[in-house]
Short mmCIF file of C-alpha atoms in Angstrom, two decimals:
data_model
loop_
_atom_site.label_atom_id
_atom_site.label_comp_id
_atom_site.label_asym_id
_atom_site.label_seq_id
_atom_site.Cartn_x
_atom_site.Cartn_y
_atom_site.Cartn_z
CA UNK H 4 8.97 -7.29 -12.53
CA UNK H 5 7.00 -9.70 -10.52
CA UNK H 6 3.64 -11.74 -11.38
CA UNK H 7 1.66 -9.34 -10.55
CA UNK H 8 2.97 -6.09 -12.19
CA UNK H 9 3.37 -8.36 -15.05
CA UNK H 10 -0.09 -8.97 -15.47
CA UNK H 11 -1.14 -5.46 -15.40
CA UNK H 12 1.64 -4.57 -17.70
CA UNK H 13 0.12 -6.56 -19.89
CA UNK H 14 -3.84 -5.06 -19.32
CA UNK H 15 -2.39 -1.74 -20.26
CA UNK H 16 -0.81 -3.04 -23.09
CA UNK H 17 -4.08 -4.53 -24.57
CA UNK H 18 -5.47 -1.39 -23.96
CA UNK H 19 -2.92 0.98 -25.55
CA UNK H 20 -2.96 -1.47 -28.52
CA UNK H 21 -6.77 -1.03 -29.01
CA UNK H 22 -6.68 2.66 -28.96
CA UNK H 23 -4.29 2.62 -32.17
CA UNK H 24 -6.48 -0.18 -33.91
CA UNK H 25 -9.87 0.02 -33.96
CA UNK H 26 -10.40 -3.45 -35.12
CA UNK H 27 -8.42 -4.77 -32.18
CA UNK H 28 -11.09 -2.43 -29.71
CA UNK H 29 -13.75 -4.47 -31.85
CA UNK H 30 -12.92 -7.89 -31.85
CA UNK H 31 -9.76 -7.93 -30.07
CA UNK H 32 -6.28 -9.35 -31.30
CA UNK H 33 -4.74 -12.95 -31.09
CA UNK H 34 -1.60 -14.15 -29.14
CA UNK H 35 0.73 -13.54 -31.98
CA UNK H 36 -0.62 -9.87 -33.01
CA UNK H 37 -0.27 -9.00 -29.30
CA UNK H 38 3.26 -10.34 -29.03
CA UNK H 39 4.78 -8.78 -31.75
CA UNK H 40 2.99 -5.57 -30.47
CA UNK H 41 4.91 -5.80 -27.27
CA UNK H 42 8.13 -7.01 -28.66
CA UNK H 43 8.70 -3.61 -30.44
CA UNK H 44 11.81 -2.40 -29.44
CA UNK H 45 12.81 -5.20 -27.25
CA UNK H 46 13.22 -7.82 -29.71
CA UNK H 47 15.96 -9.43 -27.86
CA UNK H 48 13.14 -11.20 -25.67
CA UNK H 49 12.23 -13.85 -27.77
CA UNK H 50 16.24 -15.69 -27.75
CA UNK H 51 16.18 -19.48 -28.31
CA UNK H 52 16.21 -20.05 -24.53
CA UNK H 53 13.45 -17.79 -23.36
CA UNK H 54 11.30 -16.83 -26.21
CA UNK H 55 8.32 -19.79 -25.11
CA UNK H 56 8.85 -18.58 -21.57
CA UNK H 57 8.17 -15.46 -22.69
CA UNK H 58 4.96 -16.46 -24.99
CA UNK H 59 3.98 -18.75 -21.55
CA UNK H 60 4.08 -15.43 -19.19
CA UNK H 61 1.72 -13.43 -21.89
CA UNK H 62 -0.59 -16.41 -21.87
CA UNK H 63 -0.39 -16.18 -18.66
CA UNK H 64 -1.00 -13.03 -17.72
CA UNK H 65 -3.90 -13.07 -19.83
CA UNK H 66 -5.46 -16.01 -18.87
CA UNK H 67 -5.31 -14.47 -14.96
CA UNK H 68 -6.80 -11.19 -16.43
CA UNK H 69 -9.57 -13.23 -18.38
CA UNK H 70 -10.37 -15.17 -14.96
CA UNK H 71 -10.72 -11.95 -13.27
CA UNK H 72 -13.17 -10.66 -15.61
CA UNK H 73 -10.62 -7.77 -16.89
CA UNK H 74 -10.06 -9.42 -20.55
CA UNK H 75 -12.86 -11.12 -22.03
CA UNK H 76 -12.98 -14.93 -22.46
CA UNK H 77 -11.73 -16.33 -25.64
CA UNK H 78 -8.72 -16.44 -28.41
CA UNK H 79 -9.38 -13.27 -29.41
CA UNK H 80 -8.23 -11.06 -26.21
CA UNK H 81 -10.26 -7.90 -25.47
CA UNK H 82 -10.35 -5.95 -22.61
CA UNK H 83 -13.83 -5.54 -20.75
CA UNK H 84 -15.08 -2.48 -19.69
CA UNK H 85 -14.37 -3.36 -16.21
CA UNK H 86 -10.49 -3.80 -17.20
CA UNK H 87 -10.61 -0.59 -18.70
CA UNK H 88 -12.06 1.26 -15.69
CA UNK H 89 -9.43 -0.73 -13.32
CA UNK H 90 -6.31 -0.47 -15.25
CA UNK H 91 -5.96 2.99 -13.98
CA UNK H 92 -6.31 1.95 -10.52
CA UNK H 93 -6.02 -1.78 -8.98
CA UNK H 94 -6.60 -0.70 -5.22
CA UNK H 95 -10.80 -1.43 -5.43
CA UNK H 96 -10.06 -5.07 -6.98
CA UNK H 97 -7.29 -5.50 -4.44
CA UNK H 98 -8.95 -4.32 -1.10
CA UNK H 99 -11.92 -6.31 -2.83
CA UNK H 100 -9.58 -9.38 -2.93
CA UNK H 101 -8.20 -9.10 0.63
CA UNK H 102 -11.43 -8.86 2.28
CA UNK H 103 -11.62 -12.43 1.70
CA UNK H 104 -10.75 -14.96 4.60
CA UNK H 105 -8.98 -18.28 4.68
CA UNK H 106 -8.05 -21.24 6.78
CA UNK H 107 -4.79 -21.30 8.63
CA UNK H 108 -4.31 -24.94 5.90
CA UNK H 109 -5.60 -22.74 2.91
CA UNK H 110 -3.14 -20.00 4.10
CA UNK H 111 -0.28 -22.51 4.53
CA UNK H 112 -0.79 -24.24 0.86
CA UNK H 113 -1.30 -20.47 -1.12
CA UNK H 114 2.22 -19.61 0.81
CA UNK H 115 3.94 -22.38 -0.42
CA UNK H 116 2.56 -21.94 -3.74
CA UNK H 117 3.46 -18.38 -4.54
CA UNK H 118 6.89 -19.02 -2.75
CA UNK H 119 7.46 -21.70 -5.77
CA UNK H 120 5.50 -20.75 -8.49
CA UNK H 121 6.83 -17.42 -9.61
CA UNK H 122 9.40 -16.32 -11.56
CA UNK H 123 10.41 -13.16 -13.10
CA UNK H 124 13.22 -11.39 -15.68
CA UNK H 125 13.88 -7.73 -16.05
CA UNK H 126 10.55 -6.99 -18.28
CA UNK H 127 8.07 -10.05 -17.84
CA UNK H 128 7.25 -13.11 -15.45
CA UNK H 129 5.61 -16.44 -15.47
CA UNK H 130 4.27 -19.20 -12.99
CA UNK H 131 4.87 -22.57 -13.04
CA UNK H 132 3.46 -25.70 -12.00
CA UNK H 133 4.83 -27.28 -8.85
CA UNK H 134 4.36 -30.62 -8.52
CA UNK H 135 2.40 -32.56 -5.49
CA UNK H 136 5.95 -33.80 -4.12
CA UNK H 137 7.28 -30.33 -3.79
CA UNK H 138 4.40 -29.47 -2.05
CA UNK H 139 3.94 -32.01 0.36
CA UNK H 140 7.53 -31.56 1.26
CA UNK H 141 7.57 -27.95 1.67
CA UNK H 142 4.05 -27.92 3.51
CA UNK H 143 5.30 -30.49 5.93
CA UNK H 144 1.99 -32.08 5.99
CA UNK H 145 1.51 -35.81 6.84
CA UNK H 146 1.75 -37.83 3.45
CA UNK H 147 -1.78 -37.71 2.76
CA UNK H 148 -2.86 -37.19 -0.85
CA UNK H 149 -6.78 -36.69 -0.09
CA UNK H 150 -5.76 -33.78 2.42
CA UNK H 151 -3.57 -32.17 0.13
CA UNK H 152 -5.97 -32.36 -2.77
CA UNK H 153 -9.05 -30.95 -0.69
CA UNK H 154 -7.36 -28.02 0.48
CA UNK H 155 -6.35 -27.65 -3.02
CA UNK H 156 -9.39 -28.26 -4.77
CA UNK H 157 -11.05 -25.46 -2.53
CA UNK H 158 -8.24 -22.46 -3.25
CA UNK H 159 -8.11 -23.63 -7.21
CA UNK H 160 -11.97 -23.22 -6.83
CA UNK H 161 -12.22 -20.06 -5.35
CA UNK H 162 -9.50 -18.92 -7.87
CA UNK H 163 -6.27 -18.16 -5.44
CA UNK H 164 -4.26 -20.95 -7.29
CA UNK H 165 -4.34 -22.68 -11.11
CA UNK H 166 -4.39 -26.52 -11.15
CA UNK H 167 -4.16 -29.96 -12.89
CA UNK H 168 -6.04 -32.94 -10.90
CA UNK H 169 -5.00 -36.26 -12.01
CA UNK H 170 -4.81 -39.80 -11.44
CA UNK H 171 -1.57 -40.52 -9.16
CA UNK H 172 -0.94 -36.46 -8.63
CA UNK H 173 -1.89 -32.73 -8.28
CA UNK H 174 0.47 -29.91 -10.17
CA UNK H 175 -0.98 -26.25 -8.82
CA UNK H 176 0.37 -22.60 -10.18
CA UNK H 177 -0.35 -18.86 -8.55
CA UNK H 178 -2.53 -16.84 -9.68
CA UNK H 179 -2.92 -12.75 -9.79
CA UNK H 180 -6.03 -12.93 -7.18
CA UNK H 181 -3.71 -16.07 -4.71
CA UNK H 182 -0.67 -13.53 -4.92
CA UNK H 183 -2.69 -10.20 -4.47
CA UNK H 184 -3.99 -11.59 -1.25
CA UNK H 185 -0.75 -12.76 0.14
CA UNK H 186 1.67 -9.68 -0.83
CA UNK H 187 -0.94 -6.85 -1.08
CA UNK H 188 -2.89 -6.98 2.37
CA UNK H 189 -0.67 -4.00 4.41
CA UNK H 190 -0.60 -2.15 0.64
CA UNK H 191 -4.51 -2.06 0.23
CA UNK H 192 -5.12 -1.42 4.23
CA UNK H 193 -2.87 1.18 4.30
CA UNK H 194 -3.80 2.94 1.11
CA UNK H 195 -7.71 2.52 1.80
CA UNK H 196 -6.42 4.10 5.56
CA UNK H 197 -5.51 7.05 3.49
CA UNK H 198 -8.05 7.41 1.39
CA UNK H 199 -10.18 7.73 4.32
CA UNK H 200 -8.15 10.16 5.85
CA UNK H 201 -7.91 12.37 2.75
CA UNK H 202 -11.21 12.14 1.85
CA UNK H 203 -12.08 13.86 5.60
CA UNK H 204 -9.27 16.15 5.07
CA UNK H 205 -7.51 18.24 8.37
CA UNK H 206 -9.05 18.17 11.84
CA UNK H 207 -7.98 18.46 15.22
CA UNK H 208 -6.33 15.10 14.76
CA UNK H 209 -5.15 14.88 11.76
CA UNK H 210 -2.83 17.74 9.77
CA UNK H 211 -1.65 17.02 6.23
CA UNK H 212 1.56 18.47 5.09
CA UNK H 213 3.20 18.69 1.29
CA UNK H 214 6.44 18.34 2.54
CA UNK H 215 8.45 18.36 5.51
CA UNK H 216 11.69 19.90 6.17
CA UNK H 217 13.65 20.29 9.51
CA UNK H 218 16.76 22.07 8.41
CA UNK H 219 16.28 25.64 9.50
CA UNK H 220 15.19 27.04 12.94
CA UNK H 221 11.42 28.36 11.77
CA UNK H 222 10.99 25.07 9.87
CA UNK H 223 11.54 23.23 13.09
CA UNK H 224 9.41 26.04 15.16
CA UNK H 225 6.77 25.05 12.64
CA UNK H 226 7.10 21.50 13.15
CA UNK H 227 7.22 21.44 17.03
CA UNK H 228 3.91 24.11 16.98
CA UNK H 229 2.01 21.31 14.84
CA UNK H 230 3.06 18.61 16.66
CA UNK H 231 2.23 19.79 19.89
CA UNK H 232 -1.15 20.92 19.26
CA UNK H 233 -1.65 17.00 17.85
CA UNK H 234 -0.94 15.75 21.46
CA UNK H 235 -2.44 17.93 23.20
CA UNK H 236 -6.07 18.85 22.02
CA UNK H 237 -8.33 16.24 23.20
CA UNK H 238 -9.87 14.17 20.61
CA UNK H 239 -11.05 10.80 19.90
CA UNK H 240 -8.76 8.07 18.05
CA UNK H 241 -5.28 8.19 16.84
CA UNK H 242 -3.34 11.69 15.54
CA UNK H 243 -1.57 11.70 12.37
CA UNK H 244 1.08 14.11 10.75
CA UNK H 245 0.30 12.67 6.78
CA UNK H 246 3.13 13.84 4.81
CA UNK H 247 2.98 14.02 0.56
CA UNK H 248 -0.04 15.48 0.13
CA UNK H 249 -1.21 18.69 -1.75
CA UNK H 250 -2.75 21.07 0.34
CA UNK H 251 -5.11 22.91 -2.27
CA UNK H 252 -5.79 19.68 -4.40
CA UNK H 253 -5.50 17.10 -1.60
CA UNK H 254 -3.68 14.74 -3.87
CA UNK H 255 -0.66 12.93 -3.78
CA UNK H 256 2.63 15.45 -4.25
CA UNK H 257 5.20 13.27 -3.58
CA UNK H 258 7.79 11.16 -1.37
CA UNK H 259 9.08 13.15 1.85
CA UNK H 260 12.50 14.36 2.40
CA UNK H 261 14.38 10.95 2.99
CA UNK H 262 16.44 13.12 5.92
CA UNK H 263 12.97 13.13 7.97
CA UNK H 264 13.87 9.87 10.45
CA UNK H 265 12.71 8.57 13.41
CA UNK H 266 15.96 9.12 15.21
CA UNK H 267 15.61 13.07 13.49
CA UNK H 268 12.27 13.37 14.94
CA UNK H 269 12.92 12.61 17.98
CA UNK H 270 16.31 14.76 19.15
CA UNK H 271 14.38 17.50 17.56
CA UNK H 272 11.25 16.93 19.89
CA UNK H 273 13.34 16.00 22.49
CA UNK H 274 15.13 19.10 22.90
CA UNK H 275 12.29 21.68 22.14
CA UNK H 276 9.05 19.60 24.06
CA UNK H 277 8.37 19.33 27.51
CA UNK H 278 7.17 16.52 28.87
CA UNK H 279 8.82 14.88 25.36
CA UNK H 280 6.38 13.36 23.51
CA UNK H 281 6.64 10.29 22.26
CA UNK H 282 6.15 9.74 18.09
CA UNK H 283 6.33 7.23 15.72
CA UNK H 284 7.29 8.03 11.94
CA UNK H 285 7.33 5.60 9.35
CA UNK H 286 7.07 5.36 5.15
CA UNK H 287 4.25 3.71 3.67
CA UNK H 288 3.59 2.58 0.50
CA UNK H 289 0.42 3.95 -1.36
CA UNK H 290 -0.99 3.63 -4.74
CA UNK H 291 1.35 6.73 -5.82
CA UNK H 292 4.66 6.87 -3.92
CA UNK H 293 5.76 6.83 -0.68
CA UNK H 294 3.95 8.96 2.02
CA UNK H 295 5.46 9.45 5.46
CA UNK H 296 2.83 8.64 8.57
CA UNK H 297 3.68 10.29 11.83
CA UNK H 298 1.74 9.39 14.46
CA UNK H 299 1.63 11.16 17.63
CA UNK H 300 0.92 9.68 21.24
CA UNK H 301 -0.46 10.86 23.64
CA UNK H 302 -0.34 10.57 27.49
CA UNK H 303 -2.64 12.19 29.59
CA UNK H 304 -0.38 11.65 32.81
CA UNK H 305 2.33 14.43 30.82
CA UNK H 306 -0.32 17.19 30.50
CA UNK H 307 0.09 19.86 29.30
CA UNK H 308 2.67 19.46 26.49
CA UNK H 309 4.92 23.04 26.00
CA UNK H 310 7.63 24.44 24.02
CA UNK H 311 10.58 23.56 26.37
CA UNK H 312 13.02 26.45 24.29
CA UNK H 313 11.97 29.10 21.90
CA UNK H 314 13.07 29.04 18.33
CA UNK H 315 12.18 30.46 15.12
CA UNK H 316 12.42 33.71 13.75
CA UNK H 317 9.15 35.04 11.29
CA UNK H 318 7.44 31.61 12.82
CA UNK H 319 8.81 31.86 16.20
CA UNK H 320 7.52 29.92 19.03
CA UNK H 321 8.41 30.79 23.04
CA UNK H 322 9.21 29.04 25.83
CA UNK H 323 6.66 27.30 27.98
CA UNK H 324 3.70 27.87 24.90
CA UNK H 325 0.96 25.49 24.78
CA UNK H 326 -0.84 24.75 21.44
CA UNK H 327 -3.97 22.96 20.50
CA UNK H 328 -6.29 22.36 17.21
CA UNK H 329 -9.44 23.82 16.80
CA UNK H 330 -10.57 22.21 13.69
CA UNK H 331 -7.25 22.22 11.32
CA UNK H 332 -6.19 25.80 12.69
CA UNK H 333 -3.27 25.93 15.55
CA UNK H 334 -3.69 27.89 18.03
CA UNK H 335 -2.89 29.09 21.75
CA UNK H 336 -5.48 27.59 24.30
CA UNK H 337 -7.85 30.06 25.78
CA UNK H 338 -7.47 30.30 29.49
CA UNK H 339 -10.99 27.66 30.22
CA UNK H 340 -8.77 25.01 27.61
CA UNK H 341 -5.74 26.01 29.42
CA UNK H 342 -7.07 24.95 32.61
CA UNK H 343 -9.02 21.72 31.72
CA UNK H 344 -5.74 20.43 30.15
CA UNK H 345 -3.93 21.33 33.63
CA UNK H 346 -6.97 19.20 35.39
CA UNK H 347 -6.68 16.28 33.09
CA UNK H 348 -3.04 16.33 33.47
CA UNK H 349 -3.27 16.37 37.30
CA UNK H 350 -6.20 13.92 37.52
CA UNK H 351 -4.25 11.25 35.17
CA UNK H 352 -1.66 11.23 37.84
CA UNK H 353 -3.44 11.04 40.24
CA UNK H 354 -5.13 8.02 38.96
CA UNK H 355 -2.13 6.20 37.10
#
């Protein structure tokens, strides 16, 4: 479990713990009430050797959520409204905490920093201070303290890393928000991405699928009918294939088929597509599993795209058919659409 998970862990925790008490949803509960509360059933935490790590990473973990605004200030912990409407869902105060922009030197100090400061067992984590030496020495920076301890000052301001300023030497620590920004920015880019794209649903560039399977001949007849009318309707922007998505709820279903490659894909494509089109699949992470992102090129220059074999049986698809999108439905071209995709094919090689 690393820093971050930790930390939320622990949110949920506080919040779980309130609704059984209601005194602890009043006033809160103290370090040793909430330790004992998360100890049950694992009390072979708190060993001689580990047990004050283990007190350190709650302390932690709360004193990140308290400088977030999640757990209210104090020795009594209680989690804010605003913890309770996040702990559901951290993607708004993650995208909200990679919007923010640093200096290649403020970069450079929060890598080393979370690189150092971590640490994790099965079931909790902690950070830990790293002295100025470490730093200097794996920043590479010329040995100059004032340098160091500006660039510090600012990230330990602005709440990225935890630190102690004193005479003869600086001693800095991660934080939630420093390690959010450095190990979360694909996560919340991609995820928002998605969002987006569910929240407009199916168009003529975009089809959603639950699942994908390419194991029988009208699955693939299926496949190769939705991929070429991706590439070949004209439309602005990238085209997607999204697949793990519920097609009547348009939520999250579930990770695809882990047969579904790139290397799949394409012998599939290449032996039932004419010009072959070119793809590429990979899996993403998002806030609920793994979703697989296929996203279809196209090149004008290889207009019109067809069915180079037929296949299928009940879905069958012939030989030398050409599909486009109107709106989310598939469908043949009319003979006008036939005919401006012919033009556009011949006029893009014409004019390479």
């Amino acid at each position: 479990m690393d820093f971050i998970a930790w930390c939320d862990f622990v949110l949920n925790k506080l919040i779980e713990l309130s609704r059984k008490d209601s005194t602890v949803r009043s006033v809160g509960v103290d370090h040793w009430q909430f330790t004992e509360f998360l100890l049950e059933g694992e009390p072979t935490i708190l060993k001689e050797d580990n047990g004050s790590i283990f007190h350190n990473g709650i302390v932690g973990a709360v004193t990140n959520l308290q400088d977030l605004g999640l757990v209210e200030q104090g020795f009594q912990w209680k989690v804010t409204r605003t913890g309770r409407t996040l702990a559901t869902d951290m993607l708004p105060l993650w995208w909200s905490i990679c919007q923010e922009k640093l200096e290649p030197e403020h970069e450079q100090l929060l890598h080393v920093v979370n690189r150092l400061s971590p640490h994790s067992e099965d079931s909790y984590a902690w950070v830990e201070g790293i002295d100025e030496k470490i730093l200097t020495a794996g920043l590479g920076w010329s040995a100059d303290p004032l340098h160091l301890e500006s660039v510090a000052k600012d990230l330990e301001q602005w709440g990225y890393v935890s630190g102690l300023f004193f005479f003869g030497g600086i001693q800095l620590a991660a934080t939630y928000r420093g390690l959010v920004w450095e190990t979360k920015q694909g996560f919340t880019r991609m995820s928002q991405f998605l969002d987006d794209l569910v929240a407009e649903w199916e168009t003529t560039s975009v089809d959603f699928k639950r699942e994908l399977h390419l194991d029988t001949a009208d699955q693939k007849a299926e496949f190769i009918k939705d991929v070429l009318s991706l590439v070949t309707t004209k439309a602005s922007g990238q085209r997607w294939m999204v697949i793990g998505f519920d097609d009547r709820s348009h939520t999250y279903y579930g990770a695809p088929d882990q047969a579904i490659t790139q290397n799949r894909i394409e012998q599939i494509l290449a032996r039932y597509t004419t010009p072959c089109l070119d793809v590429q699949y990979n899996l993403v992470d998002y806030r609920s599993g793994s979703v697989g992102m296929l996203e279809v090129l196209r090149d004008p220059q290889k207009l019109p795209y067809r069915v180079a074999r037929s296949i299928g049986d009940k879905k069958r698809i012939e030989q030398d058919d050409i599909y486009v999108r109107h709106g989310s439905q598939v469908e043949k071209p009319s003979a006008l659409e036939e005919q401006a995709l012919i033009d556009e094919g011949n006029q893009a090689r014409s004019n390479p």
